[in-house]
Amino acid sequence: MNNFNWDSSFLADFDLETGISQNAETTKRHLSQMKGMYCDVKAAENILENDDPLVYEFYELGAPEREGDLAFGTTILYPGTIGSEYYMTKGHFHTKLATSEVYYTLSGEGYMVMENPEGDTIEMPLSKNQAVYVPRSYAHRTVNTGKAPLIVFFTFAADAGHDYGSIETKGFRKMIVEQNGKPAIIDNPKWN
Amino acid sequence: MNNFNWDSSFLADFDLETGISQNAETTKRHLSQMKGMYCDVKAAENILENDDPLVYEFYELGAPEREGDLAFGTTILYPGTIGSEYYMTKGHFHTKLATSEVYYTLSGEGYMVMENPEGDTIEMPLSKNQAVYVPRSYAHRTVNTGKAPLIVFFTFAADAGHDYGSIETKGFRKMIVEQNGKPAIIDNPKWN
């Protein structure tokens, strides 16, 4: 999947309006691939009886996991809810825990939901023209609370690695749900 | 200068149209601070008799130089020439040589001029919607060949460090000049 020479320079297009890239490869996450991550599993199953909606996709370049390199790309997170819970990405820790990530919001609105292994939780609002810093050692998940796609440009150390398993097992301590038509941050009743 | 807590999350605004930030601090580079870097020193001195134009400015957040952190911000490089040489940034190696940098062009056009200690040279065109990868161990300089500001969003390892001295002493092997109204890549006659 890697058509880029990371020892030389290269260009990669990422449309500033749509986040779409012609050069990069897209990975798509449909609801069926993450139904167990939503709190209301029954709501997810009801949707999946008729449809398997695309929740998000990201464009990446297949960076080598080498010290000193940087991985970068865009994520397009679509609007929607599963029960009252807004569409979100799977979320992950970095395998090399003490590494950070920069997200620059190109369009849309939502939250970056973060927590560290000690249980500290942070929720930061995302909006166009704002970059958010995901500090070292924090798991992070993007949530779309708007009516349009949430589009972000991300950069992280190429050797950081992704640990999805911890979040798939335990979930995040906090979740973002729609209450009275507005986003609310609540404790995740299924967190364990 | 550091108002951000890098152990927690924070937001920083960078306008996607102008590159300007209200949260970050700006560093300005006027011609007088880099006149010796242009090939035609006489042309620079002639301009400086009447004026000290702003060549570029960048917004940065004062990232701690710690492993695992990322520094990021915007650079606004104004249009213009000194003799036939287009406005450019000072350019630098990273002190921790084998580290990379990602530049995402928000507006304008120009070149990223790169070279490594072994003398390999690369010039990559910059334009809106394109990210350019500066590979590990390459000095890099941004050049504006357009009529409008060239605006880029950059990210690099916070502990990479900046070595400006090598370039100030030797220059880059290649330079970008206006020839017949168009950019041309030529050998730098003053490189040593």
Short mmCIF file of C-alpha atoms in Angstrom, two decimals:
data_model
loop_
_atom_site.label_atom_id
_atom_site.label_comp_id
_atom_site.label_asym_id
_atom_site.label_seq_id
_atom_site.Cartn_x
_atom_site.Cartn_y
_atom_site.Cartn_z
CA MET A 1 0.00 0.00 0.00
CA ASN A 2 3.02 2.26 0.27
CA ASN A 3 3.70 4.14 -2.94
CA PHE A 4 5.75 6.84 -1.30
CA ASN A 5 9.49 7.01 -0.79
CA TRP A 6 9.95 8.15 2.79
CA ASP A 7 13.70 8.63 2.32
CA SER A 8 13.00 11.22 -0.33
CA SER A 9 10.38 13.94 -0.50
CA PHE A 10 6.89 13.48 -1.91
CA LEU A 11 3.61 15.31 -2.28
CA ALA A 12 0.22 14.06 -1.11
CA ASP A 13 -3.02 15.89 -1.81
CA PHE A 14 -5.65 16.43 0.88
CA ASP A 15 -8.51 18.64 -0.21
CA LEU A 16 -8.93 21.39 2.37
CA GLU A 17 -12.72 21.39 1.89
CA THR A 18 -13.56 17.69 1.63
CA GLY A 19 -10.51 15.98 3.17
CA ILE A 20 -10.43 13.62 0.18
CA SER A 21 -7.10 12.53 -1.27
CA GLN A 22 -6.39 11.15 -4.73
CA ASN A 23 -2.88 10.03 -3.75
CA ALA A 24 -3.55 8.35 -0.42
CA GLU A 25 -5.38 5.13 0.32
CA THR A 26 -8.70 5.18 2.12
CA THR A 27 -9.70 2.90 4.95
CA LYS A 28 -13.43 2.75 5.64
CA ARG A 29 -15.09 1.89 8.94
CA HIS A 30 -18.67 0.74 8.68
CA LEU A 31 -20.99 0.32 11.63
CA SER A 32 -20.70 -3.48 11.45
CA GLN A 33 -16.99 -3.16 12.25
CA MET A 34 -17.59 -1.32 15.50
CA LYS A 35 -21.13 -2.02 16.64
CA GLY A 36 -19.93 -3.31 20.02
CA MET A 37 -18.27 0.02 20.76
CA TYR A 38 -21.53 1.93 20.95
CA CYS A 39 -23.35 1.90 24.25
CA ASP A 40 -26.75 1.05 22.74
CA VAL A 41 -25.89 -2.22 21.01
CA LYS A 42 -29.58 -2.88 20.31
CA ALA A 43 -29.86 0.40 18.38
CA ALA A 44 -26.80 -0.58 16.35
CA GLU A 45 -28.26 -4.01 15.58
CA ASN A 46 -31.57 -2.48 14.51
CA ILE A 47 -29.77 -0.27 12.00
CA LEU A 48 -27.66 -3.17 10.75
CA GLU A 49 -30.75 -5.19 9.89
CA ASN A 50 -31.31 -2.89 6.91
CA ASP A 51 -28.06 -1.06 6.33
CA ASP A 52 -24.37 -0.88 7.20
CA PRO A 53 -23.64 2.84 7.23
CA LEU A 54 -20.18 4.25 6.69
CA VAL A 55 -19.22 5.89 10.00
CA TYR A 56 -15.82 7.24 9.00
CA GLU A 57 -12.93 6.89 6.61
CA PHE A 58 -9.36 8.00 6.74
CA TYR A 59 -6.69 8.64 4.16
CA GLU A 60 -3.22 7.50 5.04
CA LEU A 61 0.09 6.99 3.31
CA GLY A 62 1.50 3.84 4.88
CA ALA A 63 4.38 5.50 6.70
CA PRO A 64 7.15 3.14 7.79
CA GLU A 65 7.20 2.68 11.56
CA ARG A 66 10.62 4.24 11.90
CA GLU A 67 11.99 6.67 14.44
CA GLY A 68 12.10 10.20 13.08
CA ASP A 69 9.37 9.77 10.47
CA LEU A 70 5.89 11.31 10.71
CA ALA A 71 2.60 9.80 9.61
CA PHE A 72 -0.14 12.13 8.43
CA GLY A 73 -3.47 12.18 6.65
CA THR A 74 -7.13 13.10 6.94
CA THR A 75 -10.13 11.58 8.66
CA ILE A 76 -13.70 12.16 7.48
CA LEU A 77 -16.19 11.33 10.23
CA TYR A 78 -19.79 11.39 9.07
CA PRO A 79 -22.72 12.82 11.05
CA GLY A 80 -25.18 10.53 12.76
CA THR A 81 -26.14 8.81 16.00
CA ILE A 82 -26.48 5.25 17.29
CA GLY A 83 -29.24 5.60 19.86
CA SER A 84 -28.32 8.92 21.44
CA GLU A 85 -24.57 8.44 20.93
CA TYR A 86 -22.92 10.44 18.18
CA TYR A 87 -20.88 8.78 15.43
CA MET A 88 -17.28 8.37 16.55
CA THR A 89 -14.00 6.76 15.59
CA LYS A 90 -12.81 3.58 17.28
CA GLY A 91 -10.21 5.44 19.30
CA HIS A 92 -6.84 4.14 20.39
CA PHE A 93 -3.79 4.51 22.55
CA HIS A 94 -0.43 4.69 20.85
CA THR A 95 1.57 1.52 21.42
CA LYS A 96 4.56 3.73 22.21
CA LEU A 97 2.44 5.33 24.88
CA ALA A 98 4.27 8.60 25.47
CA THR A 99 3.69 9.98 21.99
CA SER A 100 1.32 12.76 20.98
CA GLU A 101 -0.82 13.69 18.00
CA VAL A 102 -1.91 16.94 16.36
CA TYR A 103 -5.37 17.25 14.80
CA TYR A 104 -6.21 20.30 12.71
CA THR A 105 -9.93 20.67 12.02
CA LEU A 106 -10.68 21.59 8.40
CA SER A 107 -14.47 21.43 8.64
CA GLY A 108 -17.32 20.40 10.92
CA GLU A 109 -17.68 20.22 14.67
CA GLY A 110 -17.37 17.70 17.43
CA TYR A 111 -15.16 16.58 20.28
CA MET A 112 -11.84 14.91 20.88
CA VAL A 113 -12.43 12.51 23.79
CA MET A 114 -9.24 11.56 25.64
CA GLU A 115 -8.17 9.59 28.68
CA ASN A 116 -4.92 8.30 30.08
CA PRO A 117 -4.23 4.99 31.82
CA GLU A 118 -4.49 6.70 35.23
CA GLY A 119 -8.10 7.63 34.44
CA ASP A 120 -7.74 11.35 33.72
CA THR A 121 -10.35 12.34 31.13
CA ILE A 122 -10.40 15.34 28.77
CA GLU A 123 -12.99 16.38 26.19
CA MET A 124 -12.00 19.17 23.81
CA PRO A 125 -14.35 20.82 21.31
CA LEU A 126 -13.36 20.62 17.65
CA SER A 127 -14.18 23.28 15.10
CA LYS A 128 -12.83 24.64 11.84
CA ASN A 129 -9.57 26.64 12.12
CA GLN A 130 -8.66 25.04 15.45
CA ALA A 131 -5.89 22.55 16.10
CA VAL A 132 -6.16 20.29 19.13
CA TYR A 133 -3.19 18.73 20.89
CA VAL A 134 -3.54 15.13 22.06
CA PRO A 135 -0.88 14.93 24.76
CA ARG A 136 1.46 12.03 25.32
CA SER A 137 -0.13 8.90 26.82
CA TYR A 138 -3.76 9.81 26.12
CA ALA A 139 -6.09 7.51 24.20
CA HIS A 140 -8.16 9.59 21.79
CA ARG A 141 -11.39 9.31 19.87
CA THR A 142 -13.05 11.80 17.51
CA VAL A 143 -16.81 12.39 17.83
CA ASN A 144 -18.99 14.25 15.30
CA THR A 145 -21.73 16.28 17.02
CA GLY A 146 -22.67 18.31 13.93
CA LYS A 147 -24.86 17.91 10.90
CA ALA A 148 -21.98 17.80 8.38
CA PRO A 149 -18.86 15.66 8.08
CA LEU A 150 -16.13 16.40 10.61
CA ILE A 151 -12.85 16.61 8.68
CA VAL A 152 -9.44 16.68 10.35
CA PHE A 153 -5.80 16.61 9.25
CA PHE A 154 -3.65 14.55 11.64
CA THR A 155 0.07 14.07 12.25
CA PHE A 156 1.82 11.69 14.65
CA ALA A 157 5.18 9.96 15.02
CA ALA A 158 5.30 7.13 12.48
CA ASP A 159 6.64 4.68 15.06
CA ALA A 160 3.92 5.47 17.64
CA GLY A 161 1.84 2.44 16.72
CA HIS A 162 -1.86 1.87 17.41
CA ASP A 163 -3.34 -0.02 20.34
CA TYR A 164 -7.04 -0.41 19.58
CA GLY A 165 -7.53 -3.40 21.85
CA SER A 166 -7.59 -1.61 25.20
CA ILE A 167 -10.41 0.65 24.09
CA GLU A 168 -12.33 -2.16 22.39
CA THR A 169 -12.24 -4.09 25.68
CA LYS A 170 -12.85 -1.34 28.21
CA GLY A 171 -14.31 1.57 26.25
CA PHE A 172 -13.77 5.21 27.16
CA ARG A 173 -14.89 6.49 30.56
CA LYS A 174 -16.83 9.33 28.94
CA MET A 175 -19.22 9.42 26.01
CA ILE A 176 -20.88 12.19 24.00
CA VAL A 177 -24.63 11.89 23.56
CA GLU A 178 -27.43 14.02 22.18
CA GLN A 179 -29.66 15.38 24.95
CA ASN A 180 -32.45 17.82 24.07
CA GLY A 181 -30.86 18.32 20.67
CA LYS A 182 -27.47 19.29 22.07
CA PRO A 183 -24.25 17.40 22.84
CA ALA A 184 -23.74 16.32 26.46
CA ILE A 185 -20.71 14.66 28.03
CA ILE A 186 -21.77 11.80 30.31
CA ASP A 187 -20.18 8.88 32.12
CA ASN A 188 -20.16 5.72 30.05
CA PRO A 189 -22.41 3.30 31.97
CA LYS A 190 -20.70 0.33 30.31
CA TRP A 191 -17.14 1.33 31.11
CA ASN A 192 -15.27 -1.36 32.97
CA MET B 1 6.17 32.54 25.76
CA ASN B 2 4.59 29.18 26.54
CA ASN B 3 0.97 29.49 27.65
CA PHE B 4 0.07 25.92 26.82
CA ASN B 5 0.09 22.86 29.04
CA TRP B 6 1.70 20.15 26.94
CA ASP B 7 0.85 17.47 29.49
CA SER B 8 -2.81 18.22 29.00
CA SER B 9 -4.78 19.00 25.85
CA PHE B 10 -5.24 22.48 24.43
CA LEU B 11 -6.66 24.24 21.40
CA ALA B 12 -4.78 26.64 19.14
CA ASP B 13 -6.42 28.55 16.32
CA PHE B 14 -4.84 28.80 12.88
CA ASP B 15 -7.04 30.47 10.29
CA LEU B 16 -7.25 28.20 7.26
CA GLU B 17 -7.40 31.21 4.91
CA THR B 18 -4.82 33.58 6.40
CA GLY B 19 -2.70 31.33 8.62
CA ILE B 20 -3.05 33.89 11.41
CA SER B 21 -3.41 32.72 15.01
CA GLN B 22 -4.81 34.62 17.96
CA ASN B 23 -3.51 32.06 20.46
CA ALA B 24 0.03 31.55 19.20
CA GLU B 25 2.97 33.93 19.25
CA THR B 26 4.33 35.37 16.05
CA THR B 27 7.99 35.62 15.13
CA LYS B 28 8.75 38.04 12.31
CA ARG B 29 11.73 37.90 9.96
CA HIS B 30 12.55 41.14 8.24
CA LEU B 31 15.01 41.47 5.37
CA SER B 32 17.62 43.03 7.65
CA GLN B 33 17.74 39.79 9.64
CA MET B 34 18.68 37.70 6.61
CA LYS B 35 20.15 39.98 3.96
CA GLY B 36 23.34 37.91 3.77
CA MET B 37 21.35 34.84 2.79
CA TYR B 38 20.26 36.27 -0.55
CA CYS B 39 22.62 35.85 -3.45
CA ASP B 40 22.39 39.49 -4.57
CA VAL B 41 23.53 41.24 -1.39
CA LYS B 42 23.72 44.58 -3.22
CA ALA B 43 20.03 44.33 -4.17
CA ALA B 44 19.19 43.62 -0.52
CA GLU B 45 21.22 46.60 0.65
CA ASN B 46 19.55 48.89 -1.87
CA ILE B 47 16.12 47.91 -0.53
CA LEU B 48 17.27 48.32 3.06
CA GLU B 49 18.30 51.94 2.43
CA ASN B 50 14.62 52.86 2.35
CA ASP B 51 12.72 50.00 3.92
CA ASP B 52 13.00 46.78 5.92
CA PRO B 53 10.29 44.58 4.45
CA LEU B 54 8.73 41.72 6.35
CA VAL B 55 9.76 38.57 4.49
CA TYR B 56 7.91 36.02 6.62
CA GLU B 57 6.40 35.33 9.99
CA PHE B 58 5.49 32.17 11.78
CA TYR B 59 3.13 31.30 14.58
CA GLU B 60 4.38 28.81 17.10
CA LEU B 61 3.39 27.55 20.52
CA GLY B 62 6.67 27.11 22.36
CA ALA B 63 6.58 23.34 22.53
CA PRO B 64 8.90 21.80 25.12
CA GLU B 65 11.82 20.00 23.49
CA ARG B 66 10.74 16.63 24.83
CA GLU B 67 10.65 13.23 23.23
CA GLY B 68 7.15 12.29 22.14
CA ASP B 69 5.83 15.84 21.81
CA LEU B 70 5.04 17.53 18.51
CA ALA B 71 5.55 21.19 17.59
CA PHE B 72 3.18 22.75 15.09
CA GLY B 73 2.09 26.08 13.67
CA THR B 74 1.81 28.18 10.54
CA THR B 75 4.25 30.13 8.39
CA ILE B 76 3.20 33.08 6.24
CA LEU B 77 5.81 33.82 3.59
CA TYR B 78 5.15 37.02 1.69
CA PRO B 79 5.63 37.48 -2.08
CA GLY B 80 8.59 39.40 -3.42
CA THR B 81 12.11 39.16 -4.83
CA ILE B 82 15.59 40.31 -3.85
CA GLY B 83 17.21 40.82 -7.21
CA SER B 84 15.87 37.84 -9.12
CA GLU B 85 15.67 35.57 -6.04
CA TYR B 86 12.25 34.95 -4.57
CA TYR B 87 11.46 35.64 -0.92
CA MET B 88 12.36 32.63 1.19
CA THR B 89 12.70 31.45 4.77
CA LYS B 90 16.11 31.13 6.41
CA GLY B 91 15.99 27.35 6.20
CA HIS B 92 17.53 24.91 8.65
CA PHE B 93 18.58 21.39 9.45
CA HIS B 94 17.12 19.75 12.51
CA THR B 95 19.71 19.41 15.27
CA LYS B 96 18.49 15.85 15.76
CA LEU B 97 19.27 15.28 12.11
CA ALA B 98 17.21 12.17 11.35
CA THR B 99 13.84 13.82 11.99
CA SER B 100 11.25 14.84 9.42
CA GLU B 101 8.65 17.55 8.97
CA VAL B 102 5.23 17.75 7.34
CA TYR B 103 4.10 20.94 5.59
CA TYR B 104 0.49 21.30 4.46
CA THR B 105 -0.07 24.19 2.07
CA LEU B 106 -3.18 26.21 2.89
CA SER B 107 -2.71 28.92 0.28
CA GLY B 108 -0.25 30.26 -2.28
CA GLU B 109 2.47 28.63 -4.34
CA GLY B 110 6.18 28.08 -4.19
CA TYR B 111 8.84 25.48 -3.52
CA MET B 112 10.30 23.48 -0.68
CA VAL B 113 14.05 23.46 -1.29
CA MET B 114 15.86 20.60 0.46
CA GLU B 115 19.31 19.11 0.67
CA ASN B 116 21.05 16.57 2.88
CA PRO B 117 24.61 16.63 4.22
CA GLU B 118 25.70 14.27 1.42
CA GLY B 119 24.66 16.89 -1.14
CA ASP B 120 21.47 15.36 -2.48
CA THR B 121 19.11 18.18 -3.50
CA ILE B 122 15.31 18.12 -3.91
CA GLU B 123 12.92 20.88 -4.92
CA MET B 124 9.21 20.17 -4.51
CA PRO B 125 6.42 22.47 -5.72
CA LEU B 126 4.01 23.75 -3.09
CA SER B 127 0.36 24.50 -3.76
CA LYS B 128 -2.93 24.62 -1.90
CA ASN B 129 -4.34 21.22 -0.87
CA GLN B 130 -0.94 19.53 -1.07
CA ALA B 131 1.16 18.27 1.80
CA VAL B 132 4.89 17.89 1.27
CA TYR B 133 7.09 15.51 3.23
CA VAL B 134 10.52 16.74 4.30
CA PRO B 135 12.39 13.48 4.87
CA ARG B 136 14.76 12.78 7.71
CA SER B 137 18.14 14.54 7.49
CA TYR B 138 17.19 17.15 4.88
CA ALA B 139 17.66 20.87 5.46
CA HIS B 140 14.59 22.69 4.17
CA ARG B 141 13.63 26.18 3.08
CA THR B 142 10.31 27.51 1.82
CA VAL B 143 10.28 29.82 -1.23
CA ASN B 144 7.32 31.90 -2.43
CA THR B 145 7.15 32.10 -6.23
CA GLY B 146 3.61 33.48 -6.38
CA LYS B 147 1.92 36.86 -6.14
CA ALA B 148 0.13 36.14 -2.84
CA PRO B 149 1.33 34.97 0.59
CA LEU B 150 2.38 31.33 0.78
CA ILE B 151 0.74 29.86 3.89
CA VAL B 152 1.67 26.47 5.35
CA PHE B 153 0.78 24.45 8.44
CA PHE B 154 3.81 22.55 9.77
CA THR B 155 4.39 19.74 12.28
CA PHE B 156 7.67 18.27 13.52
CA ALA B 157 9.03 16.40 16.55
CA ALA B 158 9.32 18.92 19.39
CA ASP B 159 12.80 17.66 20.29
CA ALA B 160 14.12 17.93 16.72
CA GLY B 161 15.81 21.28 17.36
CA HIS B 162 16.87 23.85 14.76
CA ASP B 163 20.33 24.23 13.27
CA TYR B 164 20.29 27.48 11.31
CA GLY B 165 24.04 27.98 11.40
CA SER B 166 25.04 25.46 8.73
CA ILE B 167 22.78 27.10 6.17
CA GLU B 168 23.77 30.63 7.18
CA THR B 169 27.40 29.70 6.59
CA LYS B 170 27.15 27.60 3.45
CA GLY B 171 23.79 28.40 1.91
CA PHE B 172 21.75 25.91 -0.09
CA ARG B 173 23.19 24.37 -3.25
CA LYS B 174 20.12 25.37 -5.25
CA MET B 175 18.16 28.60 -5.46
CA ILE B 176 14.86 29.63 -7.03
CA VAL B 177 14.96 32.73 -9.22
CA GLU B 178 12.61 34.53 -11.56
CA GLN B 179 13.64 34.10 -15.20
CA ASN B 180 11.41 35.50 -17.97
CA GLY B 181 8.64 35.92 -15.42
CA LYS B 182 8.74 32.28 -14.29
CA PRO B 183 10.47 30.37 -11.49
CA ALA B 184 13.68 28.59 -12.41
CA ILE B 185 15.83 26.29 -10.24
CA ILE B 186 19.51 27.14 -10.63
CA ASP B 187 22.79 26.34 -8.92
CA ASN B 188 23.66 28.83 -6.19
CA PRO B 189 26.84 30.53 -7.43
CA LYS B 190 27.77 31.47 -3.87
CA TRP B 191 27.42 28.00 -2.37
CA ASN B 192 30.58 26.89 -0.61
#
